Amino acid sequence: MPKAVMIDPAEMRSRRVLEFKPIPLNQYDRSITDELAAGTFTKADLVRIQRDMMLIRAFEEMLDSVKKQGHYRDIPYNHRGPAHLSIGQEAAAVGQAYLLDTDDHIFGSHRSHGEILAKCLSAIHKLDDRALRSIMDNYFGGETLRVVERGATGDTHDLAIDFVVYGALAEIFARDTGFNRGFGGSMHAFFPPLGVFPNNAIVGGSADIAVGAALFKHVNRRRGMVIANIGDASAGCGPTWEALCFATMDQFKELWDEAHRGGLPLVMNFVNNFYGMGGQPVGETMGFKILARMGAGLTPDQLHAERVDGYNPLAVIDAIRRKRAIIERGDGPVLLDTVTYRFSGHSPSDASSYRDKNEVEAWQVVDPLVTFAANLVDAGVTTQAELDAMQQRVDAIILRAYKNAIDLSISPRTDQKGVRCPLERAMFSNQRVEKLADGTPEVLMPLAENPRVQQLAKRSRSGLDDAGQPLPKQRCIGLRDALFEAIIDRFYADPTLIAYGEENRDWGGAFAVYRGLTEALPYHRLFNSPISEGAIVGTAVGYALEGGRPLVELMYCDFMGRAGDEIFNQLAKWQAMSGGLLRMPVVLRVSVGSKYGAQHSQDWTSMCAHIPGLKVVFPATPYDAKGLMYSALLGTDPVVFFESQRIYDQPELFHPGGVPTEAYEIRLGEPDVKKPGRDLTILTIGATLYRALDAAKELESKHGLSCEVIDARSIVPFDYTKVLESVKKTRKIVLASDACERGSALQTFATKITQFAFDELDAPPVVVGARNWITPADEIEDAFFPQPADILDAVHNHILPLKGYTPKRDCTTTDLRRRSAEGV
Ligand SMILES: Cc1ncc(C[n+]2csc(CCOP(=O)(O)OP(=O)(O)O)c2C)c(N)n1
Ligand SMILES: [Mg+2]
């Protein structure tokens, strides 16, 4: 179907000017007395705002003292980890949290202790005793609660305050009883039950994740909004820009069906303290002068951007109230430039030499803790004596938490040295879940009426006829069809499943795997994304962290570089950093190219396999592709699902009867013997399988070597059992894949096989990978990717001389050493 927007040359070429609307800066101008008169706050509300700011300040000052002096209140402690403090930024955090409830979710940065506490305190105030009890009882089996319950004297709300202060601190001190079992630490601590979602030590890392979280709420019609708290210096990060582009796609407001039309419920909040570490965005590293200007470049509504005085909690509350109204009427997302300032250095080791003392002092004069307190007293809301008493209560909370958190007998560290230790178990959630939410999946037609389903019903399920002879490819179910069958089936089962990426909707995916899905699915379940690989993966992370199942696609493996942080630091790490609390059911389809040269044809499976926390599969047959896709889409772990463009139309040649029509799962991690043999094992990853089979044919017919060919199918996890059984029989093994040989997964396989079966081997395992070059043009690609001849050469040179065989290329040890010495 042609696009809805007609690109009219008359309009596009017309002489006009583009006008921008004024961007409000610090417009809030009401006093405490005004607000009391208007009934916006009670006196108790205002005092609570002050208390929350005091509590955050005391918490951060305690950490400052520990880091700089090695003690707090003369009680020594050596905290080895980081502490990026937010002393001075309390009003911005408390003001933001004030109106939020547990359905509103915040994602933050390395400097988010204050935001965590503010959000928790605000939520605690709004929840009743039963709800609080249930949260504390159920969080990691009540382990955190048991610590704070000892000797507790206050009511449930007091207990909950102790709980969050202690939980955050124990996390910072890497204790088992911390919010995330000590696996996250200062920069990554979070507490989902009260709406505090992952804080990110990668600058700008929360931007696209928060967009994905908002996408989840929007698609699945959940309550609440999402706030990304990111620093002013993160405005220069590519992922932040990608996040903003993704969040502002026109389709949300123009193309999605009525029930899902509207902007994402997202506040992109820049916590603008005017510094990176030492770099200064305004005046040095950026050019916007006023950060709020960024909104003007993105949408006609300019993202409703404005600057807010984050040194006045009431101004921030007012802004959140107004922005929430915008979001609730479907006009989000919004951008806030929340002005604040940190008195503390970037980290305790920072001497702040890049800042003029006068500047720090000028901000200290308007310190919100002092000014707001004075205003409260002036307005008759409280008295100095009451504030002093409050300070004492706050200090007592911090001291209690500190004493508990440093005490190893109460707050132990997890033992990570045993077999199946907690961190090992937190790496993957390893669950199987049919559907991640109740409800009926939204689809546009019965599955049986789908044109592609009907078309595939006419194809042969097998690539072989009854006599075992190959059928023409176009008459068979190919690998892309097998993937489609698993995917569409899961779309009819799991209401949270959505798919997106570049060219996903109308092109049916760049390689036609999704052809037929467009007819079946409404826009919000299958859509085109901007060319924002980082945001494609980052939003998937956020969507999954909220409880949904995204299936996202990178058009070419080489583009993974654009999503490096999102794949390697976000997708891979949050399950473990949460202490096993969160799940990451993301399937990331990555197509490995060929024919298109250096930047479109590289196999980066090894890079993914190297990163702990990712499952990595690379099926080479339709049967395996379908079974592995089912497992990936039913699991709860991130799976990087590699597919080779060489074999999208490959029919099934191995599985008897071909590709089953019904659902089935293939366990991730289990290699498959594609051809049995006696004398030599060939282990392959991905599409190299077919070249290895050709090599096996030649080795058998010309050299009498019976070859057993094993398809790894998965790289992580990987069960060596079948390979070791094979090697025990053949005593020889060659490993082949299209990934560059140096540092590859093949090399890891080879080393492990040597280690596990040293006595069974007649020769060391031999690796035949791609050359350590760029991928050359299609016409000369065969010099780069392993060919059958390369496998024979390797066998001849390194395993056993093949009688009468002349190697095609030099692959002697001498040449391998030369190549290594030259880095090629
Ligand atoms: C991608 C990335 N680059 C660099 C760093 C190192 N780093 C940590 S914090 C920081 C400054 C961040 O400034 P901003 O985003 O304004 O947050 P603030 O520290 O002011 O809260 C830098 C450069 C990092 N953590 N991540
Ligand atoms: Mg900053």
CSV table of N, CA and C and ligand atoms in Angstrom, one decimal, residues 89 109-111 201-203 231-234 273 275-277 342 346, ligand 1:
chain,number,residue,atom,x,y,z
A,89,GLN,N,21.5,18.8,44.3
A,89,GLN,CA,20.5,18.5,43.2
A,89,GLN,C,19.2,17.9,43.8
A,109,SER,N,20.6,7.7,35.9
A,109,SER,CA,22.0,7.7,35.5
A,109,SER,C,22.9,7.2,36.6
A,110,HIS,N,24.2,7.5,36.4
A,110,HIS,CA,25.2,7.1,37.5
A,110,HIS,C,25.0,8.0,38.7
A,111,ARG,N,24.3,9.1,38.6
A,111,ARG,CA,24.1,10.0,39.7
A,111,ARG,C,22.7,10.0,40.2
A,201,ALA,N,25.0,3.5,34.1
A,201,ALA,CA,26.3,4.1,34.2
A,201,ALA,C,26.9,4.5,32.9
A,202,ILE,N,26.2,4.2,31.8
A,202,ILE,CA,26.6,4.6,30.5
A,202,ILE,C,25.8,5.9,30.3
A,203,VAL,N,26.6,7.0,30.0
A,203,VAL,CA,26.0,8.3,29.9
A,203,VAL,C,24.9,8.3,28.7
A,231,GLY,N,21.8,13.2,32.1
A,231,GLY,CA,22.5,14.4,32.4
A,231,GLY,C,22.5,15.4,31.2
A,232,ASP,N,22.9,16.6,31.4
A,232,ASP,CA,23.0,17.6,30.4
A,232,ASP,C,24.0,17.2,29.3
A,233,ALA,N,25.1,16.6,29.8
A,233,ALA,CA,26.2,16.2,28.9
A,233,ALA,C,25.8,15.0,28.0
A,234,SER,N,24.7,14.3,28.4
A,234,SER,CA,24.3,13.2,27.6
A,234,SER,C,23.5,13.7,26.3
A,273,ASN,N,23.0,20.0,35.3
A,273,ASN,CA,23.8,20.6,36.3
A,273,ASN,C,25.0,21.3,35.7
A,275,TYR,N,27.5,20.5,33.9
A,275,TYR,CA,28.8,19.9,33.8
A,275,TYR,C,28.6,18.5,33.3
A,276,GLY,N,29.6,18.0,32.6
A,276,GLY,CA,29.8,16.6,32.4
A,276,GLY,C,30.6,16.1,33.6
A,277,MET,N,31.8,15.6,33.3
A,277,MET,CA,32.7,15.5,34.5
A,277,MET,C,33.4,16.8,34.7
A,342,ARG,N,25.5,20.7,41.1
A,342,ARG,CA,26.0,19.8,42.2
A,342,ARG,C,27.1,20.5,42.9
A,346,HIS,N,32.3,15.6,40.6
A,346,HIS,CA,31.7,14.5,39.8
A,346,HIS,C,31.7,13.2,40.6
B,1,LIG,C1,29.2,6.5,27.3
B,1,LIG,C2,30.0,7.1,28.4
B,1,LIG,N1,31.0,8.0,28.2
B,1,LIG,C3,31.7,8.5,29.2
B,1,LIG,C4,31.5,8.1,30.5
B,1,LIG,C5,32.3,8.7,31.6
B,1,LIG,N2,31.5,9.7,32.4
B,1,LIG,C6,30.8,9.3,33.5
B,1,LIG,S1,29.8,10.5,34.0
B,1,LIG,C7,30.3,11.6,32.8
B,1,LIG,C8,29.7,12.9,32.7
B,1,LIG,C9,28.3,12.9,32.5
B,1,LIG,O1,27.7,14.1,32.6
B,1,LIG,P1,26.2,14.3,32.6
B,1,LIG,O2,25.5,13.4,31.6
B,1,LIG,O3,25.9,15.8,32.5
B,1,LIG,O4,25.8,13.8,34.0
B,1,LIG,P2,26.3,14.3,35.4
B,1,LIG,O5,27.5,13.6,35.8
B,1,LIG,O6,26.4,15.8,35.3
B,1,LIG,O7,25.2,13.9,36.4
B,1,LIG,C10,31.2,11.0,32.0
B,1,LIG,C11,31.9,11.6,30.8
B,1,LIG,C12,30.4,7.2,30.7
B,1,LIG,N3,30.1,6.7,31.9
B,1,LIG,N4,29.7,6.7,29.7
